[in-house]
JSON list of C-alpha atoms in Angstrom, two decimals:
[
{"chain": "A", "resi": 1, "resn": "UNK", "atom": "CA", "xyz": [0.00, 0.00, 0.00]},
{"chain": "A", "resi": 2, "resn": "UNK", "atom": "CA", "xyz": [1.09, 3.56, -0.70]},
{"chain": "A", "resi": 3, "resn": "UNK", "atom": "CA", "xyz": [0.03, 6.55, 1.34]},
{"chain": "A", "resi": 4, "resn": "UNK", "atom": "CA", "xyz": [-0.23, 10.16, 0.24]},
{"chain": "A", "resi": 5, "resn": "UNK", "atom": "CA", "xyz": [-0.33, 12.36, 3.32]},
{"chain": "A", "resi": 6, "resn": "UNK", "atom": "CA", "xyz": [-0.59, 15.97, 4.41]},
{"chain": "A", "resi": 7, "resn": "UNK", "atom": "CA", "xyz": [1.13, 17.21, 7.55]},
{"chain": "A", "resi": 8, "resn": "UNK", "atom": "CA", "xyz": [0.29, 20.38, 9.44]},
{"chain": "A", "resi": 9, "resn": "UNK", "atom": "CA", "xyz": [3.52, 21.96, 10.64]},
{"chain": "A", "resi": 10, "resn": "UNK", "atom": "CA", "xyz": [3.90, 24.08, 13.78]},
{"chain": "A", "resi": 11, "resn": "UNK", "atom": "CA", "xyz": [4.25, 27.24, 11.64]},
{"chain": "A", "resi": 12, "resn": "UNK", "atom": "CA", "xyz": [0.81, 26.47, 10.10]},
{"chain": "A", "resi": 13, "resn": "UNK", "atom": "CA", "xyz": [2.26, 25.42, 6.73]},
{"chain": "A", "resi": 14, "resn": "UNK", "atom": "CA", "xyz": [1.53, 22.09, 5.09]},
{"chain": "A", "resi": 15, "resn": "UNK", "atom": "CA", "xyz": [3.78, 19.34, 3.83]},
{"chain": "A", "resi": 16, "resn": "UNK", "atom": "CA", "xyz": [2.61, 16.79, 1.23]},
{"chain": "A", "resi": 17, "resn": "UNK", "atom": "CA", "xyz": [4.40, 13.45, 1.05]},
{"chain": "A", "resi": 18, "resn": "UNK", "atom": "CA", "xyz": [4.28, 9.84, -0.08]},
{"chain": "A", "resi": 19, "resn": "UNK", "atom": "CA", "xyz": [5.28, 6.71, 1.85]},
{"chain": "A", "resi": 20, "resn": "UNK", "atom": "CA", "xyz": [4.68, 3.00, 2.22]},
{"chain": "A", "resi": 21, "resn": "UNK", "atom": "CA", "xyz": [4.69, 3.17, 6.04]},
{"chain": "A", "resi": 22, "resn": "UNK", "atom": "CA", "xyz": [2.81, 6.17, 7.38]},
{"chain": "A", "resi": 23, "resn": "UNK", "atom": "CA", "xyz": [3.55, 5.53, 11.06]},
{"chain": "A", "resi": 24, "resn": "UNK", "atom": "CA", "xyz": [7.31, 5.24, 10.52]},
{"chain": "A", "resi": 25, "resn": "UNK", "atom": "CA", "xyz": [7.36, 8.27, 8.23]},
{"chain": "A", "resi": 26, "resn": "UNK", "atom": "CA", "xyz": [5.53, 10.45, 10.78]},
{"chain": "A", "resi": 27, "resn": "UNK", "atom": "CA", "xyz": [8.12, 9.43, 13.38]},
{"chain": "A", "resi": 28, "resn": "UNK", "atom": "CA", "xyz": [10.91, 10.37, 10.97]},
{"chain": "A", "resi": 29, "resn": "UNK", "atom": "CA", "xyz": [9.38, 13.81, 10.51]},
{"chain": "A", "resi": 30, "resn": "UNK", "atom": "CA", "xyz": [9.03, 14.38, 14.26]},
{"chain": "A", "resi": 31, "resn": "UNK", "atom": "CA", "xyz": [12.56, 13.07, 14.96]},
{"chain": "A", "resi": 32, "resn": "UNK", "atom": "CA", "xyz": [14.16, 15.75, 12.73]},
{"chain": "A", "resi": 33, "resn": "UNK", "atom": "CA", "xyz": [15.08, 13.23, 10.03]},
{"chain": "A", "resi": 34, "resn": "UNK", "atom": "CA", "xyz": [13.39, 15.18, 7.20]},
{"chain": "A", "resi": 35, "resn": "UNK", "atom": "CA", "xyz": [14.96, 18.35, 5.88]},
{"chain": "A", "resi": 36, "resn": "UNK", "atom": "CA", "xyz": [11.80, 20.40, 5.22]},
{"chain": "A", "resi": 37, "resn": "UNK", "atom": "CA", "xyz": [9.99, 19.67, 8.47]},
{"chain": "A", "resi": 38, "resn": "UNK", "atom": "CA", "xyz": [12.84, 19.53, 11.00]},
{"chain": "A", "resi": 39, "resn": "UNK", "atom": "CA", "xyz": [12.57, 23.27, 11.71]},
{"chain": "A", "resi": 40, "resn": "UNK", "atom": "CA", "xyz": [8.75, 23.16, 11.82]},
{"chain": "A", "resi": 41, "resn": "UNK", "atom": "CA", "xyz": [8.16, 20.68, 14.65]},
{"chain": "A", "resi": 42, "resn": "UNK", "atom": "CA", "xyz": [5.99, 19.25, 15.90]},
{"chain": "A", "resi": 43, "resn": "UNK", "atom": "CA", "xyz": [4.07, 18.13, 12.84]},
{"chain": "A", "resi": 44, "resn": "UNK", "atom": "CA", "xyz": [0.63, 16.54, 12.92]},
{"chain": "A", "resi": 45, "resn": "UNK", "atom": "CA", "xyz": [-1.01, 14.26, 10.40]},
{"chain": "A", "resi": 46, "resn": "UNK", "atom": "CA", "xyz": [-3.83, 16.31, 8.87]},
{"chain": "A", "resi": 47, "resn": "UNK", "atom": "CA", "xyz": [-4.98, 13.89, 6.15]},
{"chain": "A", "resi": 48, "resn": "UNK", "atom": "CA", "xyz": [-3.96, 10.73, 4.30]},
{"chain": "A", "resi": 49, "resn": "UNK", "atom": "CA", "xyz": [-5.22, 8.48, 1.53]},
{"chain": "A", "resi": 50, "resn": "UNK", "atom": "CA", "xyz": [-4.26, 4.88, 0.69]},
{"chain": "A", "resi": 51, "resn": "UNK", "atom": "CA", "xyz": [-3.50, 3.73, -2.87]},
{"chain": "A", "resi": 52, "resn": "UNK", "atom": "CA", "xyz": [-2.94, 0.20, -4.11]},
{"chain": "A", "resi": 53, "resn": "UNK", "atom": "CA", "xyz": [-0.93, 1.49, -7.05]},
{"chain": "A", "resi": 54, "resn": "UNK", "atom": "CA", "xyz": [2.36, 3.37, -6.56]},
{"chain": "A", "resi": 55, "resn": "UNK", "atom": "CA", "xyz": [1.86, 5.09, -9.93]},
{"chain": "A", "resi": 56, "resn": "UNK", "atom": "CA", "xyz": [-1.52, 6.50, -8.85]},
{"chain": "A", "resi": 57, "resn": "UNK", "atom": "CA", "xyz": [-0.11, 7.59, -5.49]},
{"chain": "A", "resi": 58, "resn": "UNK", "atom": "CA", "xyz": [2.80, 9.42, -7.14]},
{"chain": "A", "resi": 59, "resn": "UNK", "atom": "CA", "xyz": [0.45, 11.13, -9.59]},
{"chain": "A", "resi": 60, "resn": "UNK", "atom": "CA", "xyz": [-1.87, 12.26, -6.78]},
{"chain": "A", "resi": 61, "resn": "UNK", "atom": "CA", "xyz": [1.04, 13.53, -4.67]},
{"chain": "A", "resi": 62, "resn": "UNK", "atom": "CA", "xyz": [2.32, 15.55, -7.64]},
{"chain": "A", "resi": 63, "resn": "UNK", "atom": "CA", "xyz": [-1.18, 16.95, -8.19]},
{"chain": "A", "resi": 64, "resn": "UNK", "atom": "CA", "xyz": [-1.48, 18.03, -4.54]},
{"chain": "A", "resi": 65, "resn": "UNK", "atom": "CA", "xyz": [1.88, 19.82, -4.85]},
{"chain": "A", "resi": 66, "resn": "UNK", "atom": "CA", "xyz": [0.65, 21.77, -7.91]},
{"chain": "A", "resi": 67, "resn": "UNK", "atom": "CA", "xyz": [-1.13, 25.11, -7.65]},
{"chain": "A", "resi": 68, "resn": "UNK", "atom": "CA", "xyz": [-4.60, 23.74, -8.33]},
{"chain": "A", "resi": 69, "resn": "UNK", "atom": "CA", "xyz": [-3.96, 20.68, -6.15]},
{"chain": "A", "resi": 70, "resn": "UNK", "atom": "CA", "xyz": [-2.84, 22.91, -3.29]},
{"chain": "A", "resi": 71, "resn": "UNK", "atom": "CA", "xyz": [-6.06, 24.91, -3.55]},
{"chain": "A", "resi": 72, "resn": "UNK", "atom": "CA", "xyz": [-8.07, 21.67, -3.73]},
{"chain": "A", "resi": 73, "resn": "UNK", "atom": "CA", "xyz": [-6.62, 20.15, -0.60]},
{"chain": "A", "resi": 74, "resn": "UNK", "atom": "CA", "xyz": [-6.97, 23.37, 1.41]},
{"chain": "A", "resi": 75, "resn": "UNK", "atom": "CA", "xyz": [-10.62, 23.66, 0.39]},
{"chain": "A", "resi": 76, "resn": "UNK", "atom": "CA", "xyz": [-11.69, 20.00, 0.35]},
{"chain": "A", "resi": 77, "resn": "UNK", "atom": "CA", "xyz": [-9.33, 17.80, 2.35]},
{"chain": "A", "resi": 78, "resn": "UNK", "atom": "CA", "xyz": [-8.30, 19.71, 5.47]}
]
């Protein structure tokens, strides 16, 4: 399974990511092991979605990181 997730950072910004193990990845973020979020701790899981296909998960992650995808997730997902 592949997870696309959105984190809410302590500075009220969002981080969109992709992983196969959501629990381990959230721990990595909160243990300062991720460059973008290590200065924005703590982070909280705001939303996630599970995909059976890695290709579909990657495509959705890329969409959420686009301008229209960013607007979509702020209006509809969180």
